[in-house]
Coordinates of C-alpha atoms in Angstrom, one line a residue:
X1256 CA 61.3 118.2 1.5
X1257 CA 57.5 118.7 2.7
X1258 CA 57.3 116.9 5.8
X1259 CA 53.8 116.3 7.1
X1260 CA 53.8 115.4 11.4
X1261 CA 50.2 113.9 12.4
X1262 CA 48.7 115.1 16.1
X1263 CA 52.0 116.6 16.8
X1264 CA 51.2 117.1 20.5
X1265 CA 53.1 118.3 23.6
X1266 CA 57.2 117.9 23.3
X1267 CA 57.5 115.0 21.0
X1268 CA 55.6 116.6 18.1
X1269 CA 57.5 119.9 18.9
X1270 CA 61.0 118.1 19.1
X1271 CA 60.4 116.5 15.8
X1272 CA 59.5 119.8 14.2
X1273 CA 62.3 122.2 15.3
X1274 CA 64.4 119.2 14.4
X1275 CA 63.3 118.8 11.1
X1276 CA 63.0 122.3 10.6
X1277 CA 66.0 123.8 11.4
X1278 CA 67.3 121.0 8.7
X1279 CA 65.5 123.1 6.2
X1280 CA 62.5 121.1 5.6
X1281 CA 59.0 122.4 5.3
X1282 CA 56.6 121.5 7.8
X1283 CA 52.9 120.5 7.9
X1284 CA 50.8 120.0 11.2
X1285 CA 48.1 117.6 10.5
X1286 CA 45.9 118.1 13.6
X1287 CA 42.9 115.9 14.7
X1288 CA 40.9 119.0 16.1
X1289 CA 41.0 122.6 16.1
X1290 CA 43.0 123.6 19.2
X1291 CA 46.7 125.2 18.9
X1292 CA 49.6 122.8 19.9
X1293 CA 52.9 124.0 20.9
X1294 CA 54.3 122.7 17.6
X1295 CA 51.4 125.6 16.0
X1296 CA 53.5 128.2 17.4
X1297 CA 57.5 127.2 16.6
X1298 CA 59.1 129.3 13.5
X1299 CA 59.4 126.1 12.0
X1300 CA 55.8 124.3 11.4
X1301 CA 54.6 126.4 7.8
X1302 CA 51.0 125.1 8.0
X1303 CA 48.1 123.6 9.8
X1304 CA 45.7 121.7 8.6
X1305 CA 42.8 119.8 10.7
X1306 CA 41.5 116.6 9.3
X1307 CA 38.6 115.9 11.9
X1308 CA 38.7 113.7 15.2
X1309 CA 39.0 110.2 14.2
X1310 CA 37.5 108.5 17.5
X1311 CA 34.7 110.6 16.5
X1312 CA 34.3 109.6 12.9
X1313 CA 37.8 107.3 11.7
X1314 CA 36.8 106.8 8.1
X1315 CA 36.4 110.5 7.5
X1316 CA 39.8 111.2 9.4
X1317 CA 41.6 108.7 7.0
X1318 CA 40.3 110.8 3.6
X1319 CA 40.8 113.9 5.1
X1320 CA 44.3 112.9 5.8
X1321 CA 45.0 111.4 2.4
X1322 CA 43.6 114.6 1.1
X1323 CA 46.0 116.8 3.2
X1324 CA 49.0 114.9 2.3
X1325 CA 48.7 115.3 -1.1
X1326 CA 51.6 117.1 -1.9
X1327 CA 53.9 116.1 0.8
X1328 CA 57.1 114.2 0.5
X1329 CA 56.9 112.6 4.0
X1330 CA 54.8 111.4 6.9
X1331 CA 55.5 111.0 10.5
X1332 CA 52.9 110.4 13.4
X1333 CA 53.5 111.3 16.9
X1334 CA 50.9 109.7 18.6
X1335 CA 49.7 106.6 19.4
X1336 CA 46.4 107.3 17.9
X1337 CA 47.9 109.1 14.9
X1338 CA 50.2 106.1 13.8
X1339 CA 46.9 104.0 13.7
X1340 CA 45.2 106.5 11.4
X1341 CA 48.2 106.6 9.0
X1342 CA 48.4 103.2 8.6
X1343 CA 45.0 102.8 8.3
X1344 CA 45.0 104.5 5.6
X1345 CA 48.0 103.8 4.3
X1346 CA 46.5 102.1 1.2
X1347 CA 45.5 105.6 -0.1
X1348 CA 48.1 107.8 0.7
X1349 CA 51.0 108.4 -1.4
X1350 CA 53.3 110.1 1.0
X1351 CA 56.0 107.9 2.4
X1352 CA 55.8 106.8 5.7
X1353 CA 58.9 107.0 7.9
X1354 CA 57.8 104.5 9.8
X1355 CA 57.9 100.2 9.9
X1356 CA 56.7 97.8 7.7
X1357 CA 53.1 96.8 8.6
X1358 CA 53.9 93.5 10.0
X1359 CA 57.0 95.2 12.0
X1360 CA 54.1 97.8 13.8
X1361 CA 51.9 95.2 14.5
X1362 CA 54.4 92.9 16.4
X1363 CA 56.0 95.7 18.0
X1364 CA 52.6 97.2 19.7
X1365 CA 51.6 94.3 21.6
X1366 CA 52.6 94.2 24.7
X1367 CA 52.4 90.3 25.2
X1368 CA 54.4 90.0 21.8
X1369 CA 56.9 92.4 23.6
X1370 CA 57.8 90.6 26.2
X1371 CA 58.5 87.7 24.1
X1372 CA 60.8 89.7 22.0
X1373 CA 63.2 91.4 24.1
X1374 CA 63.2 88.0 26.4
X1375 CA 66.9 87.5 25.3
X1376 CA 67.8 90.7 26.9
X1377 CA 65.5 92.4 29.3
X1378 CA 63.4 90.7 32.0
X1379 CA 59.8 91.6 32.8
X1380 CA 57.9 91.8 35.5
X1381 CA 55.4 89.0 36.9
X1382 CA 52.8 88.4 34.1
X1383 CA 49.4 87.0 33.1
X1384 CA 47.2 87.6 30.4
X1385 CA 43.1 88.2 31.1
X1386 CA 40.9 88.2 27.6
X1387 CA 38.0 90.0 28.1
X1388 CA 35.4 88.0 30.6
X1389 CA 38.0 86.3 31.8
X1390 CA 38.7 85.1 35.5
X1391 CA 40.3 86.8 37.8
X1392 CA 40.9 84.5 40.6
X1393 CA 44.2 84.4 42.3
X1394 CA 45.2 87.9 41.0
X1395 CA 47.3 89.7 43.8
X1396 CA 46.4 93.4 44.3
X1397 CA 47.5 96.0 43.9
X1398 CA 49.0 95.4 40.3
X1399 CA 48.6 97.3 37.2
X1400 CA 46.2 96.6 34.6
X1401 CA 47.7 97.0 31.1
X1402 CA 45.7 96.7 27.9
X1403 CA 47.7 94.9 25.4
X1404 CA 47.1 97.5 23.1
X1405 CA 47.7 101.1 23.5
X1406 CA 45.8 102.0 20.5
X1407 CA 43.7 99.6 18.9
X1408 CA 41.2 99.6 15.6
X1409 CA 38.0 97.4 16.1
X1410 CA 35.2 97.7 13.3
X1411 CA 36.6 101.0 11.4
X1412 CA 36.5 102.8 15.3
X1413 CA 39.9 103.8 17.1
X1414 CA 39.9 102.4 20.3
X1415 CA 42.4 104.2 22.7
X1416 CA 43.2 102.6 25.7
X1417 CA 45.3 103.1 28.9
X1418 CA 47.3 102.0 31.9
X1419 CA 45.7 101.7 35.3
X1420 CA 47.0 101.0 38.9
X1421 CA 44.8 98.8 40.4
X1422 CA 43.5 98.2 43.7
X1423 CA 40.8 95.6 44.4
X1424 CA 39.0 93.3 42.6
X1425 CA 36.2 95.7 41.9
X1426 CA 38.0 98.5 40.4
X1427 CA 39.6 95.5 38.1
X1428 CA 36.5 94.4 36.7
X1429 CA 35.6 97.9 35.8
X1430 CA 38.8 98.1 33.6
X1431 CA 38.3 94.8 32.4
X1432 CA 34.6 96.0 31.3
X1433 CA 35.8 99.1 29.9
X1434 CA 38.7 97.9 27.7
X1435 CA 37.8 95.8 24.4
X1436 CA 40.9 93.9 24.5
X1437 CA 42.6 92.1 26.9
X1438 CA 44.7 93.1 29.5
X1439 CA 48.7 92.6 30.9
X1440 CA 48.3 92.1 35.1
X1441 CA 51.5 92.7 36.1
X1442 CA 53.2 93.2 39.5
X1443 CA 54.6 96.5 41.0
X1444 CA 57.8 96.8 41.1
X1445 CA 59.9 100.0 42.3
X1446 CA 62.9 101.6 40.8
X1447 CA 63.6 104.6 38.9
X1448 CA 62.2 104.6 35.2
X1449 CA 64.9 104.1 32.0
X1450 CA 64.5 104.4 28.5
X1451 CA 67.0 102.7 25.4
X1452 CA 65.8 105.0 22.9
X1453 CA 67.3 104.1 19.1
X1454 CA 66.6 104.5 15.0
X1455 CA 67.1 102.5 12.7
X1456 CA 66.2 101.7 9.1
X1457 CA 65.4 98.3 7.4
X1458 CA 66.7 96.8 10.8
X1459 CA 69.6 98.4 10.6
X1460 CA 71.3 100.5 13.9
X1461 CA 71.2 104.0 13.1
X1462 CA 71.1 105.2 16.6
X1463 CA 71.0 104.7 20.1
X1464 CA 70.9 107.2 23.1
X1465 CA 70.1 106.4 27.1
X1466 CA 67.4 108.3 29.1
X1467 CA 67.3 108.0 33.3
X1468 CA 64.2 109.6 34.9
X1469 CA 64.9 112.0 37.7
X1470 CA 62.0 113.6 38.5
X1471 CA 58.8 111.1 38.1
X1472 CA 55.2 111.8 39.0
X1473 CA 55.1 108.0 40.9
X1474 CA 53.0 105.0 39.7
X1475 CA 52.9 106.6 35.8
X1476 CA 53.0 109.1 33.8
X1477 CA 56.0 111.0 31.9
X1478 CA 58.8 112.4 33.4
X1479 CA 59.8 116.4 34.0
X1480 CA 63.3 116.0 34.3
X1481 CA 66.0 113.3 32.5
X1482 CA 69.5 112.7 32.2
X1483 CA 71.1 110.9 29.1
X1484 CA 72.6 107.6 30.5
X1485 CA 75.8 105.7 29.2
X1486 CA 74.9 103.5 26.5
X1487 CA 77.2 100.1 27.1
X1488 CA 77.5 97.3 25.2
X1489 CA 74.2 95.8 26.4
X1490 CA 72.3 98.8 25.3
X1491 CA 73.9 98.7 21.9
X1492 CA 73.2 94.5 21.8
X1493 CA 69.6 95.0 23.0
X1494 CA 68.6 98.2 20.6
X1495 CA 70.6 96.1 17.4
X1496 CA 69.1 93.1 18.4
X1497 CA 65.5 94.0 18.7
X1498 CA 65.7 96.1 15.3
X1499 CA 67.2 93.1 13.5
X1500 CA 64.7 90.9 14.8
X1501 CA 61.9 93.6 13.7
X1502 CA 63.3 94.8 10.7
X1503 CA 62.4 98.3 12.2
X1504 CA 62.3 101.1 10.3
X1505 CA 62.0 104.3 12.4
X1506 CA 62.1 105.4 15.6
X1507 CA 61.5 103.5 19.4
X1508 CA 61.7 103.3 22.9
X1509 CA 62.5 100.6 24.9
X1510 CA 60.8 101.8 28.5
X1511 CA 62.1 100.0 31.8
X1512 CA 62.3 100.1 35.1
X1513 CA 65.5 99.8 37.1
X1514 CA 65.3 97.4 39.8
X1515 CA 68.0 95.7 41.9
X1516 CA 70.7 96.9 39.0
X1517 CA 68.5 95.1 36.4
X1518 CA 66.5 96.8 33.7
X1519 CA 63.2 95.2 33.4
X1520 CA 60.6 96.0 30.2
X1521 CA 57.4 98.1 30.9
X1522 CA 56.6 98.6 27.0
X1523 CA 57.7 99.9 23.5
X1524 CA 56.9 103.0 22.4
X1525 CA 56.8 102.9 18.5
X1526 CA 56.4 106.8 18.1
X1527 CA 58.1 109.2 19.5
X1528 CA 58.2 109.7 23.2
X1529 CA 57.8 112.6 25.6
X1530 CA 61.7 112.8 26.0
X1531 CA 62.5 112.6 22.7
X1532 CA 64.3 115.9 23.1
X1533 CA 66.7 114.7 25.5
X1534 CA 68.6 112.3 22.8
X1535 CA 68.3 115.1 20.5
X1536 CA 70.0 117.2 22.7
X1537 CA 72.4 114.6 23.3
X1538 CA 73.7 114.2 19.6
X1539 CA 71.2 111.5 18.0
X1540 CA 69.3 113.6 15.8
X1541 CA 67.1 110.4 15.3
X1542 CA 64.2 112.3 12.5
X1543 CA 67.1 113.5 10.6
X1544 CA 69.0 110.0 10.2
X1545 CA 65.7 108.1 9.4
X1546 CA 65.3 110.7 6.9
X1547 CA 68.6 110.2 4.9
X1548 CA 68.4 106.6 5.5
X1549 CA 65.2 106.9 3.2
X1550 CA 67.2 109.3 0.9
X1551 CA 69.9 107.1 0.8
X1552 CA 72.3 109.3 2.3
X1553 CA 75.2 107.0 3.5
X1554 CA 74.6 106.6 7.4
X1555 CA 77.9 106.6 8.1
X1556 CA 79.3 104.9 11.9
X1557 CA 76.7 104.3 14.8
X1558 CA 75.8 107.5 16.3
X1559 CA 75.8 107.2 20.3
X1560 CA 74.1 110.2 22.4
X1561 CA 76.3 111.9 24.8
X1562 CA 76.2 110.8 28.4
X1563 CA 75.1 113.1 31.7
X1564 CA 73.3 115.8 29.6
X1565 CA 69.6 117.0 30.8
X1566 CA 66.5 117.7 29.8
X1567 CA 63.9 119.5 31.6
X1568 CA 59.7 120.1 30.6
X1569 CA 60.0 123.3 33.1
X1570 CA 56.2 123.7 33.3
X1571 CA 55.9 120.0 34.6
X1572 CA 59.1 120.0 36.9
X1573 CA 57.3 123.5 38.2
X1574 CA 54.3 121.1 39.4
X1575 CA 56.9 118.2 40.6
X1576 CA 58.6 120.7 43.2
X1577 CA 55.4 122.2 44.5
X1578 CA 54.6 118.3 45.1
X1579 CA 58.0 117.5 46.5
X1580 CA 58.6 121.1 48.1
X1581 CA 61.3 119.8 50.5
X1582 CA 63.1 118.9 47.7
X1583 CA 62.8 123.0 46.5
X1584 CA 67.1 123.2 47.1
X1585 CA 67.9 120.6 45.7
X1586 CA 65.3 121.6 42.7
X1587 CA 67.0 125.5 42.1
X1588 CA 70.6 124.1 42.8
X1589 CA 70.2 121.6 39.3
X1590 CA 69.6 124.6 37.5
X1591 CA 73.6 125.1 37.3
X1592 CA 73.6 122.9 34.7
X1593 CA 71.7 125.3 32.0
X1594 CA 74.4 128.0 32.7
X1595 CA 76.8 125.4 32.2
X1596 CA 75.6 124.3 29.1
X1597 CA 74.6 120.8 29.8
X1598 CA 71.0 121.2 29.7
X1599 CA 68.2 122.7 27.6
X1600 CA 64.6 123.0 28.5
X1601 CA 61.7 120.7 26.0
X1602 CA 59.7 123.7 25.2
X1603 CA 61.7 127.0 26.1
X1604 CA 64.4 128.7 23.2
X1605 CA 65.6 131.4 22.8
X1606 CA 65.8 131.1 19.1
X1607 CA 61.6 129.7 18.9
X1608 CA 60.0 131.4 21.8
X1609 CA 56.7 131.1 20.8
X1610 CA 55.9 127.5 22.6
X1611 CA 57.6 128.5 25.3
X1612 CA 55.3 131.6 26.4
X1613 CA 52.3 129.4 24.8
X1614 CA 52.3 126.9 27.3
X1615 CA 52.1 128.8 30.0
X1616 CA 49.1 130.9 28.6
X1617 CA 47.2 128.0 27.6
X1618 CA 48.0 126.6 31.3
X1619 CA 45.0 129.4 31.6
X1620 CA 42.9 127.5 29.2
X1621 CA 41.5 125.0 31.3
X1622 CA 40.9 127.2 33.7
X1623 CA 38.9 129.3 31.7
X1624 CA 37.3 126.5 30.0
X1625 CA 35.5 125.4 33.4
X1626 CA 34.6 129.0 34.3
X1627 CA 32.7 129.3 30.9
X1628 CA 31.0 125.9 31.7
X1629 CA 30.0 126.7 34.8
X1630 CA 28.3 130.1 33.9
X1631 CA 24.4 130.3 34.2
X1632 CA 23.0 127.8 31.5
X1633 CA 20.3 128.5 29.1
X1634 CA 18.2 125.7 28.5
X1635 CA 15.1 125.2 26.1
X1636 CA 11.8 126.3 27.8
X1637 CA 9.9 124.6 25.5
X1638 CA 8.6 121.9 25.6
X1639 CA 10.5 118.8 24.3
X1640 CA 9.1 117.2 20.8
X1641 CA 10.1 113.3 21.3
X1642 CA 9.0 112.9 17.6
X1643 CA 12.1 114.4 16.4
X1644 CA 14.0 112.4 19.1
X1645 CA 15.9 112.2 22.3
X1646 CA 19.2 111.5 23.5
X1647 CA 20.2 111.4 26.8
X1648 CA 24.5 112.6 27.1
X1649 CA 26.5 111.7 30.5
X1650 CA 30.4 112.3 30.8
X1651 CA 31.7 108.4 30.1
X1652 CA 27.8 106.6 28.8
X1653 CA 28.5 104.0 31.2
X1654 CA 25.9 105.0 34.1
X1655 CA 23.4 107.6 33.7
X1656 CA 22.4 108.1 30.4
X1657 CA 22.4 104.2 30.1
X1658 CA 19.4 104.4 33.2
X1659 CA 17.7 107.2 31.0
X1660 CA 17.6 106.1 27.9
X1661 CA 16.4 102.6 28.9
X1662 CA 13.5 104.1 31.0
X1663 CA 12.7 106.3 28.4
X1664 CA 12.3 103.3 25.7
X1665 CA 10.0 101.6 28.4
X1666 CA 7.6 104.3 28.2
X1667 CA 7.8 104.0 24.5
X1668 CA 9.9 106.8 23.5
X1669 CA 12.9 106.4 20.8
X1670 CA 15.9 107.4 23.1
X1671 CA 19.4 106.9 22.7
X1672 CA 22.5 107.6 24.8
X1673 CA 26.1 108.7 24.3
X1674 CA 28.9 110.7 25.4
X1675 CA 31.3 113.7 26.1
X1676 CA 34.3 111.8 25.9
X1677 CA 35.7 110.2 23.0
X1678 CA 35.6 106.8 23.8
X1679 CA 34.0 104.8 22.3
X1680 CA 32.6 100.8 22.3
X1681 CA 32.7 100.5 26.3
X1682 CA 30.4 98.6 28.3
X1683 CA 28.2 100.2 30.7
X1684 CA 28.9 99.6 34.8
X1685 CA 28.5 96.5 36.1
X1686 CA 25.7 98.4 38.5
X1687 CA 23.8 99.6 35.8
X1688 CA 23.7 96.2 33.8
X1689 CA 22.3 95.2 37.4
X1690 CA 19.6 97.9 37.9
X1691 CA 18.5 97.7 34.7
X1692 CA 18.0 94.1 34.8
X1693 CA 16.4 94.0 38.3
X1694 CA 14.4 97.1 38.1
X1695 CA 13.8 97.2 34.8
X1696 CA 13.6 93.5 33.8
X1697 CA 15.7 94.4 30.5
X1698 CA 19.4 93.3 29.4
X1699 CA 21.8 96.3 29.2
X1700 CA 24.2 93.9 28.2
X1701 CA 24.8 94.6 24.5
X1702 CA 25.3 98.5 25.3
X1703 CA 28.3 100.2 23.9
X1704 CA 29.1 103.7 24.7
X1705 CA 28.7 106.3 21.7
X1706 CA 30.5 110.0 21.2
X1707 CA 27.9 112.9 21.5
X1708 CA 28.5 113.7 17.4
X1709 CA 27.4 110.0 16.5
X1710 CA 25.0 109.6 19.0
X1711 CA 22.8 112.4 18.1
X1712 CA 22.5 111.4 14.4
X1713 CA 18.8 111.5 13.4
X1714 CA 18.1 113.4 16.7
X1715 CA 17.3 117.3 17.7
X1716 CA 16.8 117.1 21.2
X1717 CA 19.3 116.4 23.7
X1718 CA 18.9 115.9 27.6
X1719 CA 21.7 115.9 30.1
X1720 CA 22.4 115.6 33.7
X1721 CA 24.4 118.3 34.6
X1722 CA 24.3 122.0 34.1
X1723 CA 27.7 122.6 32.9
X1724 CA 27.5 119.9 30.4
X1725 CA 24.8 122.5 28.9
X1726 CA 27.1 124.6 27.4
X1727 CA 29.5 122.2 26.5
X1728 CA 27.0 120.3 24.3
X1729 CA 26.0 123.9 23.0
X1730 CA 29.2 124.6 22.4
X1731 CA 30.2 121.4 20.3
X1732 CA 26.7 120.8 18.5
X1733 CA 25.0 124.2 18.3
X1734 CA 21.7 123.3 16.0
X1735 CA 20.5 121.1 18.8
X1736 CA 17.9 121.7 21.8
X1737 CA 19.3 120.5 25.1
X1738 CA 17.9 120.5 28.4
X1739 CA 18.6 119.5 31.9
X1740 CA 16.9 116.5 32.8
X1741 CA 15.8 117.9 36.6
X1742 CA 13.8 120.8 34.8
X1743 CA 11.8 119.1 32.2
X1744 CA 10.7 116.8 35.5
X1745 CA 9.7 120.4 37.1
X1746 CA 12.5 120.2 39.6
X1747 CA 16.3 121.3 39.2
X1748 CA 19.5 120.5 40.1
X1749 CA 22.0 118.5 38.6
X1750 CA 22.7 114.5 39.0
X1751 CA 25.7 114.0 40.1
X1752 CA 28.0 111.3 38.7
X1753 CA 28.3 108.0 40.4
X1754 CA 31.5 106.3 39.1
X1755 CA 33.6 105.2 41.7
X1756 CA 31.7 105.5 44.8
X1757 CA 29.7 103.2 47.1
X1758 CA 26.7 100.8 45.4
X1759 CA 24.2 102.9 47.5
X1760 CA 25.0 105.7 45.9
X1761 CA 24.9 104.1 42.4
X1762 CA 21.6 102.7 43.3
X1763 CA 20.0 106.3 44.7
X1764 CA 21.5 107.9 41.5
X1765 CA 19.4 105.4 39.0
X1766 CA 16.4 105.7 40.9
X1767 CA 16.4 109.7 41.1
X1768 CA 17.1 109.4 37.2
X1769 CA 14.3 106.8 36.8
X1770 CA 11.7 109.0 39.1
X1771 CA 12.9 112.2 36.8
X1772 CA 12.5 110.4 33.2
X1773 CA 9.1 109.1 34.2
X1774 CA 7.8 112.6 35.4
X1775 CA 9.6 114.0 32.0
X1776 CA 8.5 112.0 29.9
X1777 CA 5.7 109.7 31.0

């Protein structure tokens, strides 16, 4: 079979792969940019194709994918992000999703919906629901901010969203301003992370495997180290129950939290999960059951995951220890159990080395990446033509470009504004929405924050704040003309992002920008 896996990042996509794989499929890496994953480099993935990055441009993305798949049997995505762009557009591919009904995803998703559905089974923590605008009197801090979606399409854009620990009621109403749907506030609660991990087709138990976190980073965030747990009779009734009552086809994870000997729901994964390897490992080869359930292949008895085997992401554990480092004994000594056979590393085989040495080169990456940026820019010297248009690109388009580009319309020059991230549809900061609106006498309220390769359409010139965001604009739209704001003023120096820090140095940072756009351009 021709097996098509979509953004197969980091383990999950590379777990999926050598399992599918070594079954003596043929697999296809349908990538959202251009950057090797460790799934590039395993014996097993037979091609790459990349389909474009669909928070830059979703449309595109979908009939690039249905293009790619045009000649595979079978579709899985990894990601969050990826399993809203299959289904998407799902009404133009022909490739069979192994994955849920429609109706089954969209249930499953929502984390308010979640809570509701595993109620006969799992507790959850203290919870209220805040739409967007909404108050947030009485909230008790800290707590963590939840969007109810952790992927989300709004007006043909993907939205991606994420989990935050919040501490006051400022930094809350910047997540609430940020996030285009509303959010879960839910209460901390400690205890060591658990997973009920299962397949199943047409609601129908295929399997069911237990994973306990060991080594966790703290208040989120994947673990480095698991153990497969015993899976009782609760786990079984839970994992059946839920897959009856979703008629779920596929894979999920059931993510908790152990506290006082109860396991209470934190949210469903509906893809597969960064420890997917572990129940692998542990007997429930969950890609290859899905698989024959859609072949028809007779599924034969339940299949329950070993208990007390591990799984270890080495890189990551490598950072967890040099956190922890008067744990380091304790760390080598649980190394035994690889020479005893009960544990295998996520990335590292012997039989597929090629990830394994990857991931530690491309650690290197990053590092190089920011060396590169930092090198002595070369801007244009000159002089800027506004008739062929201007647009002003910060990091996040919530604070300093927003300032620009407004003063820049006031002295009658078409400006936009956008971003180096890829988020999109974001409001800008409450403190710009204020100093636009007493400084400038405007409304900054209708902003929403743009991706550098849609907010330059129809423009040539583009002005940033920072040096090193030179090259990186250079380097991901070549044909344009950018400069640094400071020089075109006659000055230089860069202007330093705001976000997070005290109101008066918001409020310095907007003025310096307006002073610097009015000497620019006026």
């Amino acid at each position: 079979m021709k097996i098509a896996l979509v953004d197969a990042t980091d383990r999950a996509g590379l777990a999926v792969c050598r399992s599918l794989g070594q079954a003596g499929h043929d697999i296809t890496h349908v990538q959202f940019g251009n950057n090797k994953r460790v799934a590039d480099l395993s014996r097993y993935c037979r091609n790459r194709v990349a389909i474009g990055n669909p928070n830059i441009d979703l449309p595109r993305s979908a009939l690039n994918l249905a293009t790619a798949l045009g000649d595979i049997d079978y579709v899985i995505p990894i990601t969050d992000g990826a399993v809203e762009l299959v289904y998407y557009a799902r009404d133009n591919i022909k490739t069979t999703i192994l994955g849920p009904p429609f109706c089954s995803l969209q249930k499953a998703k929502n984390k308010l919906a979640a809570i509701s559905l595993v109620a006969p089974w799992l507790k959850a923590p203290p919870t209220s629901l805040v739409p967007p605008n909404g108050d947030i009197s009485g909230i008790e801090f800290p707590c963590f901010a939840k969007p109810i979606f952790s992927s989300h399409i709004v007006d043909d854009r993907l939205i991606g969203t994420s989990v935050s620990f919040v501490k006051t009621a400022n930094e809350l109403e910047r997540k609430i301003r940020d996030t285009p749907v509303p959010l879960l506030i839910q209460e901390p609660i400690s205890g060591p992370g658990a997973g009920i991990n299962f397949a199943s087709y047409q609601g129908q138990l295929l399997g069911v495997s237990v994973t306990e976190r060991l080594h966790e980073p703290g208040y989120g965030g994947g673990s480095s180290y698991r153990r497969s747990g015993k899976v009782t009779d609760l786990i079984i009734e839970v994992a059946s129950g839920l897959s009856a009552a979703l008629e779920w086809t596929g894979v999920m994870m059931i993510e908790c939290k152990r506290h006082d000997g109860e396991l209470y729901l934190m949210e469903l994964n509906c893809r597969p999960w960064g420890s997917f390897n572990l129940s692998l490992f542990a007997g429930a080869d969950y890609p290859t059951l899905v698989l024959n359930a859609f072949q028809g292949m007779g599924t034969g008895e339940l299949v329950v995951a070993r208990e007390n085997v591990f799984a270890r992401h080495l890189k990551k554990d490598i950072g967890w220890v040099l956190r922890n480092p008067q744990k380091l004994f304790h760390w080598l000594a649980s190394f035994r159990m690889v020479f005893s056979g009960t544990e295998q590393f996520d990335v590292e085989r012997l039989s597929d080395p090629l990830p394994g040495m990857y991931q530690f080169v491309s650690a290197v990456g990053p590092l190089y990446s920011k060396a590169v940026l930092r090198l002595p820019h070369r801007t244009e010297r000159h002089a800027i033509d506004v008739s062929k248009g201007v647009v002003f690109i910060c990091k996040g388009n919530v604070n300093r470009s927003v300032v620009a580009a407004y003063v820049a319309n006031q002295l009658g020059i078409p400006a936009k504004s956008g971003c180096l991230l890829t988020r999109s549809d974001r409001r800008a900061s409450i403190e710009v929405e204020r100093y636009i609106e007493g400084t400038l006498g405007t409304s900054a309220a209708g902003h929403r924050t743009t991706v550098l390769e849609r907010a330059i359409s129809g423009a040539e010139n583009v002005v940033v704040f920072e040096s090193r965001h030179v090259n990186e604009v250079r380097r991901r739209v070549p044909r344009h003309n950018v400069f640094l704001l400071s020089e075109l003023a006659g000055e230089s120096g860069d202007v330093a992002d705001p976000d997070g820090r005290s109101s008066d140095v918001y409020e310095e940072c907007f003025r310096r920008i307006t002073d610097l756009v009015r000497k620019a351009f006026g």
